mmCIF file of C-alpha atoms in Angstrom:
data_model
loop_
_atom_site.group_PDB
_atom_site.id
_atom_site.type_symbol
_atom_site.label_atom_id
_atom_site.label_comp_id
_atom_site.label_asym_id
_atom_site.label_seq_id
_atom_site.Cartn_x
_atom_site.Cartn_y
_atom_site.Cartn_z
ATOM 1 C CA MET A 1 32.861 47.060 -13.321
ATOM 2 C CA THR A 2 29.949 47.359 -15.716
ATOM 3 C CA ALA A 3 27.333 50.079 -15.793
ATOM 4 C CA ALA A 4 24.642 47.503 -15.037
ATOM 5 C CA ARG A 5 26.389 46.450 -11.829
ATOM 6 C CA GLU A 6 26.843 50.042 -10.744
ATOM 7 C CA TYR A 7 23.193 50.751 -11.395
ATOM 8 C CA ALA A 8 22.128 47.723 -9.403
ATOM 9 C CA ARG A 9 24.286 48.627 -6.405
ATOM 10 C CA GLY A 10 23.573 52.373 -6.565
ATOM 11 C CA GLU A 11 27.261 53.287 -6.357
ATOM 12 C CA ALA A 12 29.220 56.071 -8.052
ATOM 13 C CA LYS A 13 28.112 56.490 -11.616
ATOM 14 C CA VAL A 14 31.498 57.132 -13.250
ATOM 15 C CA ILE A 15 33.075 53.875 -14.396
ATOM 16 C CA PRO A 16 36.705 53.529 -13.185
ATOM 17 C CA ILE A 17 38.198 52.991 -16.619
ATOM 18 C CA GLU A 18 41.726 52.967 -15.275
ATOM 19 C CA SER A 19 40.989 49.620 -13.595
ATOM 20 C CA ALA A 20 40.128 47.949 -16.877
ATOM 21 C CA PRO A 21 42.579 45.411 -18.341
ATOM 22 C CA SER A 22 45.158 46.876 -20.720
ATOM 23 C CA TRP A 23 46.782 45.566 -23.895
ATOM 24 C CA HIS A 24 49.992 47.436 -23.160
ATOM 25 C CA GLY A 25 53.218 45.818 -22.048
ATOM 26 C CA GLY A 26 54.371 42.245 -21.628
ATOM 27 C CA ARG A 27 53.823 39.332 -23.919
ATOM 28 C CA THR A 28 50.159 40.135 -24.454
ATOM 29 C CA GLY A 29 51.056 43.574 -25.809
ATOM 30 C CA ASP A 30 53.781 42.166 -28.074
ATOM 31 C CA ALA A 31 51.437 39.495 -29.436
ATOM 32 C CA ALA A 32 48.768 42.105 -30.127
ATOM 33 C CA GLU A 33 51.245 44.284 -31.995
ATOM 34 C CA ARG A 34 52.487 41.368 -34.103
ATOM 35 C CA PHE A 35 48.926 40.373 -34.916
ATOM 36 C CA ALA A 36 48.064 43.966 -35.860
ATOM 37 C CA ASP A 37 51.129 44.187 -38.109
ATOM 38 C CA ARG A 38 50.188 40.955 -39.895
ATOM 39 C CA VAL A 39 46.628 42.166 -40.456
ATOM 40 C CA ALA A 40 47.842 45.514 -41.779
ATOM 41 C CA GLU A 41 50.364 43.892 -44.097
ATOM 42 C CA ALA A 42 47.826 41.419 -45.444
ATOM 43 C CA VAL A 43 45.141 44.034 -46.107
ATOM 44 C CA GLY A 44 47.637 46.575 -47.445
ATOM 45 C CA GLY A 45 49.211 43.994 -49.742
ATOM 46 C CA ALA A 46 45.836 42.957 -51.134
ATOM 47 C CA LEU A 47 44.820 46.550 -51.836
ATOM 48 C CA ALA A 48 48.170 47.357 -53.424
ATOM 49 C CA GLY A 49 47.949 44.300 -55.653
ATOM 50 C CA LYS A 50 45.102 43.034 -57.824
ATOM 51 C CA LEU A 51 42.431 44.743 -55.740
ATOM 52 C CA GLY A 52 43.988 48.185 -56.324
ATOM 53 C CA PRO A 53 42.262 49.054 -59.641
ATOM 54 C CA ALA A 54 38.949 47.712 -58.366
ATOM 55 C CA ALA A 55 39.300 49.814 -55.200
ATOM 56 C CA THR A 56 39.965 52.932 -57.278
ATOM 57 C CA ARG A 57 36.812 52.338 -59.323
ATOM 58 C CA ALA A 58 34.736 51.633 -56.219
ATOM 59 C CA PHE A 59 36.029 54.302 -53.841
ATOM 60 C CA GLY A 60 37.508 56.928 -56.153
ATOM 61 C CA LYS A 61 40.776 58.787 -55.925
ATOM 62 C CA GLY A 62 42.361 59.169 -52.532
ATOM 63 C CA TRP A 63 41.236 55.771 -51.318
ATOM 64 C CA GLU A 64 44.845 54.895 -50.467
ATOM 65 C CA ASP A 65 45.000 57.586 -47.782
ATOM 66 C CA ARG A 66 41.627 56.545 -46.405
ATOM 67 C CA ALA A 67 42.739 52.925 -46.364
ATOM 68 C CA ALA A 68 45.965 53.845 -44.587
ATOM 69 C CA ASN A 69 44.052 55.796 -41.967
ATOM 70 C CA GLY A 70 41.665 52.891 -41.533
ATOM 71 C CA LEU A 71 44.493 50.416 -41.075
ATOM 72 C CA ALA A 72 46.187 52.714 -38.567
ATOM 73 C CA PHE A 73 42.901 52.955 -36.666
ATOM 74 C CA LEU A 74 42.523 49.166 -36.713
ATOM 75 C CA ARG A 75 46.057 48.736 -35.403
ATOM 76 C CA ARG A 76 45.405 51.114 -32.509
ATOM 77 C CA ARG A 77 42.239 49.217 -31.666
ATOM 78 C CA ILE A 78 44.004 45.862 -31.610
ATOM 79 C CA THR A 79 47.002 47.039 -29.607
ATOM 80 C CA GLY A 80 44.992 49.216 -27.214
ATOM 81 C CA ASP A 81 46.927 52.340 -28.207
ATOM 82 C CA TYR A 82 44.060 54.759 -27.563
ATOM 83 C CA GLU A 83 42.709 56.814 -24.689
ATOM 84 C CA VAL A 84 39.408 57.119 -22.846
ATOM 85 C CA ASP A 85 38.507 59.575 -20.099
ATOM 86 C CA GLU A 86 37.160 58.703 -16.667
ATOM 87 C CA PHE A 87 33.609 58.555 -18.039
ATOM 88 C CA GLY A 88 34.654 56.036 -20.696
ATOM 89 C CA PHE A 89 34.562 58.483 -23.624
ATOM 90 C CA ASP A 90 36.549 57.169 -26.583
ATOM 91 C CA ARG A 91 36.994 60.193 -28.854
ATOM 92 C CA GLU A 92 38.599 58.352 -31.764
ATOM 93 C CA LEU A 93 36.008 55.568 -31.820
ATOM 94 C CA THR A 94 33.218 58.135 -31.656
ATOM 95 C CA GLU A 95 34.576 60.176 -34.557
ATOM 96 C CA GLU A 96 35.700 57.312 -36.791
ATOM 97 C CA VAL A 97 32.876 54.849 -36.199
ATOM 98 C CA PHE A 98 29.818 56.175 -34.371
ATOM 99 C CA LEU A 99 29.515 59.551 -36.061
ATOM 100 C CA SER A 100 30.508 58.111 -39.441
ATOM 101 C CA ALA A 101 27.666 55.599 -39.149
ATOM 102 C CA LEU A 102 25.112 58.230 -38.105
ATOM 103 C CA ARG A 103 26.160 60.914 -40.594
ATOM 104 C CA PRO A 104 24.393 59.456 -43.690
ATOM 105 C CA LEU A 105 21.183 59.203 -41.664
ATOM 106 C CA ALA A 106 21.440 62.877 -40.706
ATOM 107 C CA GLU A 107 22.578 64.226 -44.080
ATOM 108 C CA LYS A 108 20.804 62.014 -46.613
ATOM 109 C CA TYR A 109 17.798 60.473 -44.879
ATOM 110 C CA PHE A 110 16.524 63.157 -42.491
ATOM 111 C CA ARG A 111 18.320 66.006 -44.314
ATOM 112 C CA VAL A 112 18.848 67.813 -41.034
ATOM 113 C CA GLU A 113 18.958 71.593 -41.290
ATOM 114 C CA VAL A 114 20.964 73.146 -38.450
ATOM 115 C CA ARG A 115 20.317 76.705 -37.302
ATOM 116 C CA GLY A 116 21.905 78.827 -34.606
ATOM 117 C CA ILE A 117 25.042 76.724 -34.169
ATOM 118 C CA GLU A 118 26.882 79.958 -33.329
ATOM 119 C CA ASN A 119 24.946 80.048 -30.055
ATOM 120 C CA ILE A 120 27.043 77.150 -28.757
ATOM 121 C CA PRO A 121 30.267 78.599 -27.322
ATOM 122 C CA SER A 122 33.585 77.737 -28.945
ATOM 123 C CA GLU A 123 35.108 76.798 -25.621
ATOM 124 C CA GLY A 124 34.026 76.162 -22.071
ATOM 125 C CA GLY A 125 30.983 74.374 -20.756
ATOM 126 C CA ALA A 126 27.440 74.739 -22.053
ATOM 127 C CA LEU A 127 24.200 72.916 -21.346
ATOM 128 C CA ILE A 128 22.026 72.041 -24.355
ATOM 129 C CA VAL A 129 18.373 71.525 -23.371
ATOM 130 C CA ALA A 130 16.111 70.036 -26.053
ATOM 131 C CA ASN A 131 12.619 68.696 -26.613
ATOM 132 C CA HIS A 132 12.335 64.908 -26.841
ATOM 133 C CA SER A 133 10.122 63.017 -29.282
ATOM 134 C CA GLY A 134 9.785 60.304 -31.878
ATOM 135 C CA THR A 135 9.250 57.020 -29.946
ATOM 136 C CA VAL A 136 12.918 56.090 -30.542
ATOM 137 C CA PRO A 137 15.487 58.670 -29.305
ATOM 138 C CA LEU A 138 16.977 59.398 -32.704
ATOM 139 C CA ASP A 139 16.689 63.116 -31.968
ATOM 140 C CA ALA A 140 19.471 62.881 -29.402
ATOM 141 C CA LEU A 141 21.790 61.116 -31.858
ATOM 142 C CA MET A 142 21.045 63.576 -34.653
ATOM 143 C CA THR A 143 21.789 66.472 -32.289
ATOM 144 C CA GLN A 144 25.142 64.896 -31.484
ATOM 145 C CA VAL A 145 26.003 64.724 -35.200
ATOM 146 C CA ALA A 146 24.735 68.256 -35.823
ATOM 147 C CA ILE A 147 26.908 69.830 -33.140
ATOM 148 C CA HIS A 148 30.071 67.977 -34.132
ATOM 149 C CA ASP A 149 29.710 68.473 -37.879
ATOM 150 C CA HIS A 150 28.433 72.067 -37.952
ATOM 151 C CA HIS A 151 30.266 73.701 -35.070
ATOM 152 C CA PRO A 152 33.550 75.372 -36.137
ATOM 153 C CA ARG A 153 35.367 73.624 -33.286
ATOM 154 C CA GLN A 154 33.665 70.261 -33.940
ATOM 155 C CA ARG A 155 32.610 69.999 -30.324
ATOM 156 C CA HIS A 156 31.357 66.730 -28.887
ATOM 157 C CA LEU A 157 27.969 66.521 -27.193
ATOM 158 C CA ARG A 158 28.078 64.589 -23.924
ATOM 159 C CA MET A 159 24.527 63.393 -23.441
ATOM 160 C CA LEU A 160 22.808 62.612 -20.153
ATOM 161 C CA ALA A 161 20.917 59.372 -20.744
ATOM 162 C CA ALA A 162 18.250 57.496 -18.811
ATOM 163 C CA ASP A 163 19.172 54.667 -16.443
ATOM 164 C CA LEU A 164 17.589 52.139 -18.825
ATOM 165 C CA VAL A 165 20.275 52.789 -21.445
ATOM 166 C CA PHE A 166 23.059 51.653 -19.117
ATOM 167 C CA VAL A 167 21.432 48.426 -17.968
ATOM 168 C CA LEU A 168 20.816 47.211 -21.514
ATOM 169 C CA PRO A 169 23.470 44.852 -22.900
ATOM 170 C CA VAL A 170 25.780 46.426 -25.488
ATOM 171 C CA ALA A 171 23.848 49.727 -25.511
ATOM 172 C CA GLY A 172 25.274 50.808 -22.170
ATOM 173 C CA GLU A 173 28.873 50.142 -23.166
ATOM 174 C CA LEU A 174 28.423 51.890 -26.515
ATOM 175 C CA ALA A 175 26.863 54.896 -24.803
ATOM 176 C CA ARG A 176 29.853 55.164 -22.466
ATOM 177 C CA LYS A 177 32.257 54.913 -25.411
ATOM 178 C CA ALA A 178 30.339 57.699 -27.160
ATOM 179 C CA GLY A 179 30.862 59.934 -24.141
ATOM 180 C CA HIS A 180 27.473 59.756 -22.468
ATOM 181 C CA THR A 181 26.592 59.197 -18.840
ATOM 182 C CA LEU A 182 23.662 58.821 -16.479
ATOM 183 C CA ALA A 183 21.222 61.695 -16.187
ATOM 184 C CA CYS A 184 22.187 62.793 -12.688
ATOM 185 C CA ASN A 185 23.211 66.164 -11.281
ATOM 186 C CA GLU A 186 26.640 64.966 -10.135
ATOM 187 C CA ASP A 187 27.763 63.741 -13.548
ATOM 188 C CA ALA A 188 26.239 66.735 -15.322
ATOM 189 C CA GLN A 189 28.047 69.199 -13.083
ATOM 190 C CA ALA A 190 31.350 67.336 -13.371
ATOM 191 C CA LEU A 191 31.219 67.458 -17.176
ATOM 192 C CA LEU A 192 30.137 71.097 -17.274
ATOM 193 C CA GLU A 193 32.924 72.154 -14.917
ATOM 194 C CA ARG A 194 35.404 70.416 -17.211
ATOM 195 C CA GLY A 195 34.216 72.626 -20.066
ATOM 196 C CA GLU A 196 32.170 70.016 -21.960
ATOM 197 C CA VAL A 197 29.019 70.581 -24.005
ATOM 198 C CA VAL A 198 26.364 68.567 -22.188
ATOM 199 C CA GLY A 199 22.964 67.613 -23.609
ATOM 200 C CA VAL A 200 19.817 66.902 -21.616
ATOM 201 C CA TRP A 201 16.270 65.989 -22.654
ATOM 202 C CA PRO A 202 14.206 66.819 -19.535
ATOM 203 C CA GLU A 203 10.962 65.290 -20.834
ATOM 204 C CA GLY A 204 12.545 61.844 -20.707
ATOM 205 C CA PHE A 205 10.396 58.870 -21.689
ATOM 206 C CA LYS A 206 7.244 60.988 -21.355
ATOM 207 C CA GLY A 207 8.509 63.026 -24.283
ATOM 208 C CA ILE A 208 9.545 60.297 -26.699
ATOM 209 C CA GLY A 209 6.677 58.012 -25.635
ATOM 210 C CA LYS A 210 3.808 60.482 -25.939
ATOM 211 C CA PRO A 211 1.004 59.748 -28.435
ATOM 212 C CA PHE A 212 1.110 61.324 -31.880
ATOM 213 C CA SER A 213 -1.954 63.401 -31.027
ATOM 214 C CA GLU A 214 0.215 65.358 -28.537
ATOM 215 C CA ARG A 215 3.104 65.965 -30.930
ATOM 216 C CA TYR A 216 5.211 69.060 -30.319
ATOM 217 C CA LYS A 217 3.508 69.699 -26.976
ATOM 218 C CA LEU A 218 6.241 69.708 -24.351
ATOM 219 C CA GLN A 219 5.768 67.457 -21.355
ATOM 220 C CA ARG A 220 6.795 68.276 -17.803
ATOM 221 C CA PHE A 221 10.474 69.231 -17.397
ATOM 222 C CA GLY A 222 10.953 67.594 -14.019
ATOM 223 C CA ARG A 223 12.325 69.473 -11.019
ATOM 224 C CA GLY A 224 14.893 71.533 -12.865
ATOM 225 C CA GLY A 225 17.973 69.588 -11.837
ATOM 226 C CA PHE A 226 19.667 70.538 -15.089
ATOM 227 C CA VAL A 227 19.275 74.233 -14.250
ATOM 228 C CA ALA A 228 20.836 73.690 -10.827
ATOM 229 C CA SER A 229 23.838 71.968 -12.439
ATOM 230 C CA ALA A 230 24.296 74.865 -14.882
ATOM 231 C CA LEU A 231 24.086 77.400 -12.031
ATOM 232 C CA ARG A 232 26.701 75.581 -9.970
ATOM 233 C CA ALA A 233 29.027 75.265 -12.980
ATOM 234 C CA GLN A 234 28.309 78.867 -14.112
ATOM 235 C CA VAL A 235 27.711 77.854 -17.733
ATOM 236 C CA PRO A 236 25.087 79.089 -20.241
ATOM 237 C CA ILE A 237 21.935 77.120 -21.046
ATOM 238 C CA VAL A 238 21.240 76.785 -24.783
ATOM 239 C CA PRO A 239 17.616 75.907 -25.666
ATOM 240 C CA CYS A 240 17.332 73.492 -28.585
ATOM 241 C CA SER A 241 14.175 72.928 -30.636
ATOM 242 C CA ILE A 242 13.870 69.888 -32.909
ATOM 243 C CA VAL A 243 11.193 69.585 -35.592
ATOM 244 C CA GLY A 244 10.788 66.445 -37.701
ATOM 245 C CA ALA A 245 11.466 63.754 -35.115
ATOM 246 C CA GLU A 246 7.821 63.500 -34.018
ATOM 247 C CA GLU A 247 6.774 62.040 -37.372
ATOM 248 C CA THR A 248 9.503 59.395 -37.762
ATOM 249 C CA TYR A 249 7.494 56.837 -35.757
ATOM 250 C CA PRO A 250 3.949 58.194 -35.252
ATOM 251 C CA MET A 251 2.827 56.518 -32.031
ATOM 252 C CA ILE A 252 -0.892 55.716 -32.294
ATOM 253 C CA GLY A 253 -1.010 53.170 -29.467
ATOM 254 C CA ASN A 254 0.874 51.622 -26.573
ATOM 255 C CA ALA A 255 0.948 47.904 -25.698
ATOM 256 C CA LYS A 256 1.011 48.591 -21.953
ATOM 257 C CA THR A 257 0.703 44.968 -20.826
ATOM 258 C CA LEU A 258 3.625 43.885 -22.978
ATOM 259 C CA ALA A 259 5.623 46.898 -21.790
ATOM 260 C CA ARG A 260 5.116 45.876 -18.150
ATOM 261 C CA LEU A 261 6.182 42.304 -18.896
ATOM 262 C CA LEU A 262 9.347 43.522 -20.623
ATOM 263 C CA GLY A 263 10.114 46.180 -18.019
ATOM 264 C CA LEU A 264 9.938 48.961 -20.618
ATOM 265 C CA PRO A 265 8.300 52.388 -20.308
ATOM 266 C CA TYR A 266 6.176 51.644 -23.373
ATOM 267 C CA VAL A 267 5.892 49.399 -26.429
ATOM 268 C CA PRO A 268 4.835 51.599 -29.342
ATOM 269 C CA ILE A 269 2.223 50.822 -31.941
ATOM 270 C CA THR A 270 2.675 52.844 -35.120
ATOM 271 C CA PRO A 271 1.058 52.750 -38.586
ATOM 272 C CA THR A 272 3.841 50.365 -39.672
ATOM 273 C CA PHE A 273 4.853 48.555 -36.463
ATOM 274 C CA PRO A 274 4.265 45.706 -35.696
ATOM 275 C CA TRP A 275 2.110 45.220 -38.776
ATOM 276 C CA LEU A 276 5.019 45.171 -41.269
ATOM 277 C CA GLY A 277 7.381 43.184 -39.069
ATOM 278 C CA PRO A 278 11.030 44.308 -39.278
ATOM 279 C CA LEU A 279 10.152 46.834 -41.993
ATOM 280 C CA GLY A 280 7.966 48.588 -39.440
ATOM 281 C CA ALA A 281 11.109 49.550 -37.533
ATOM 282 C CA VAL A 282 12.339 51.715 -40.423
ATOM 283 C CA PRO A 283 11.753 55.400 -39.568
ATOM 284 C CA LEU A 284 9.842 57.592 -41.979
ATOM 285 C CA PRO A 285 12.137 59.932 -43.994
ATOM 286 C CA THR A 286 10.944 63.193 -42.479
ATOM 287 C CA LYS A 287 12.685 66.543 -42.975
ATOM 288 C CA TRP A 288 14.335 67.771 -39.768
ATOM 289 C CA THR A 289 15.270 71.174 -38.420
ATOM 290 C CA ILE A 290 17.431 71.585 -35.313
ATOM 291 C CA GLN A 291 17.601 75.135 -34.001
ATOM 292 C CA PHE A 292 19.853 76.264 -31.159
ATOM 293 C CA GLY A 293 18.475 79.362 -29.447
ATOM 294 C CA GLU A 294 20.246 82.237 -27.776
ATOM 295 C CA PRO A 295 22.107 81.168 -24.639
ATOM 296 C CA ILE A 296 20.574 81.924 -21.271
ATOM 297 C CA PRO A 297 23.441 83.032 -18.989
ATOM 298 C CA THR A 298 23.745 81.756 -15.443
ATOM 299 C CA ASP A 299 26.935 83.516 -14.340
ATOM 300 C CA GLY A 300 24.890 86.485 -13.185
ATOM 301 C CA HIS A 301 23.936 84.396 -10.171
ATOM 302 C CA PRO A 302 26.318 82.951 -7.573
ATOM 303 C CA PRO A 303 26.802 79.151 -7.614
ATOM 304 C CA GLU A 304 24.861 78.806 -4.358
ATOM 305 C CA ALA A 305 21.793 80.156 -6.187
ATOM 306 C CA ALA A 306 21.318 76.571 -7.335
ATOM 307 C CA ASP A 307 19.767 75.962 -3.907
ATOM 308 C CA ASP A 308 17.078 78.603 -4.485
ATOM 309 C CA PRO A 309 14.000 76.594 -5.628
ATOM 310 C CA MET A 310 12.160 79.670 -6.943
ATOM 311 C CA LEU A 311 15.073 80.758 -9.140
ATOM 312 C CA VAL A 312 15.530 77.210 -10.443
ATOM 313 C CA PHE A 313 11.797 76.987 -11.213
ATOM 314 C CA ASN A 314 11.777 80.327 -13.047
ATOM 315 C CA LEU A 315 14.801 79.441 -15.191
ATOM 316 C CA THR A 316 13.370 76.005 -15.951
ATOM 317 C CA ASP A 317 10.109 77.583 -17.047
ATOM 318 C CA GLN A 318 11.984 80.131 -19.172
ATOM 319 C CA VAL A 319 13.889 77.382 -20.992
ATOM 320 C CA ARG A 320 10.726 75.340 -21.529
ATOM 321 C CA GLU A 321 8.734 78.302 -22.861
ATOM 322 C CA THR A 322 11.574 79.281 -25.193
ATOM 323 C CA ILE A 323 11.700 75.800 -26.703
ATOM 324 C CA GLN A 324 7.915 75.568 -27.020
ATOM 325 C CA HIS A 325 7.632 78.975 -28.700
ATOM 326 C CA THR A 326 10.420 78.099 -31.147
ATOM 327 C CA LEU A 327 8.752 74.786 -32.002
ATOM 328 C CA TYR A 328 5.518 76.569 -32.929
ATOM 329 C CA LYS A 329 7.460 79.084 -35.013
ATOM 330 C CA LEU A 330 9.322 76.344 -36.901
ATOM 331 C CA LEU A 331 6.105 74.412 -37.515
ATOM 332 C CA VAL A 332 4.486 77.488 -39.076
ATOM 333 C CA GLN A 333 7.498 77.938 -41.347
ATOM 334 C CA ARG A 334 7.621 74.269 -42.383
ATOM 335 C CA ARG A 335 6.387 73.590 -45.893
ATOM 336 C CA SER A 336 5.941 69.836 -45.526
ATOM 337 C CA VAL A 337 6.663 66.973 -43.160
ATOM 338 C CA PHE A 338 8.831 65.296 -45.785
ATOM 339 C CA PHE A 339 10.251 68.189 -47.839
#
């Protein structure tokens, strides 16, 4: 069952991974293992032979271990010898492929500075609530890298994504593999109760699609469903403020007619897009800061407090004001957009 089909039928949002076809067992499994062994032997033989000295010059010392790990990873992929949870999260694929691909963007291009990582607990559930901006949701991906790479326990961020992500071809499947799920209270509470770090961007498309003239001004946070989930799961809420994402794609216009035709929330017009063609899709190399604020506890209230609309509203407003105040503080401290 694909995410797109579930979305269309309005059924349960967790994909039943256990019903997916498996490589294990039988002739198919044996054939996959033989194929994997042949690939590993061929690549390993080439690297150990004439390509060895060239590999040492290109990749430096220790490339043999990295190559061995890579071949072992490839073998597990081919034979299906890996695990995913009921949400579709593939931990190994996320760490070895997704995060490895995003890491240079975070470290070298945006030069993300991470503050307050100690405010994310070492174990147990926590809800990360962040501002959303930048036309393209790179801020969510950079936050995922920041938490994994800077937290002492290398915790994984399980993001709550918009419905649109899961009806797009390829994107929906990749999001599931990276551990993300639909932005709904049921999935959020299930992950939090399992002790996961869950990320939510309550502004949604209104946040990332706002004009550049309204940069760093938080949009409406919705009805506070994320607060209700945290109350029911009895986990802390960690406000997260992100500076630098607003300027990656300064949105100076919106092709609303084209957006309606394509079924998209907006089609951005920036100083470089669509004027420079594909080059206009390259984000500007802004300097980022991601700051995690002090956790707001929820275990002082009983789980049924999630049904109290006034309490939910007050906590939602507290989280929003904390993020907005921190954004202003970071902007005052910032020396330059790019340095």
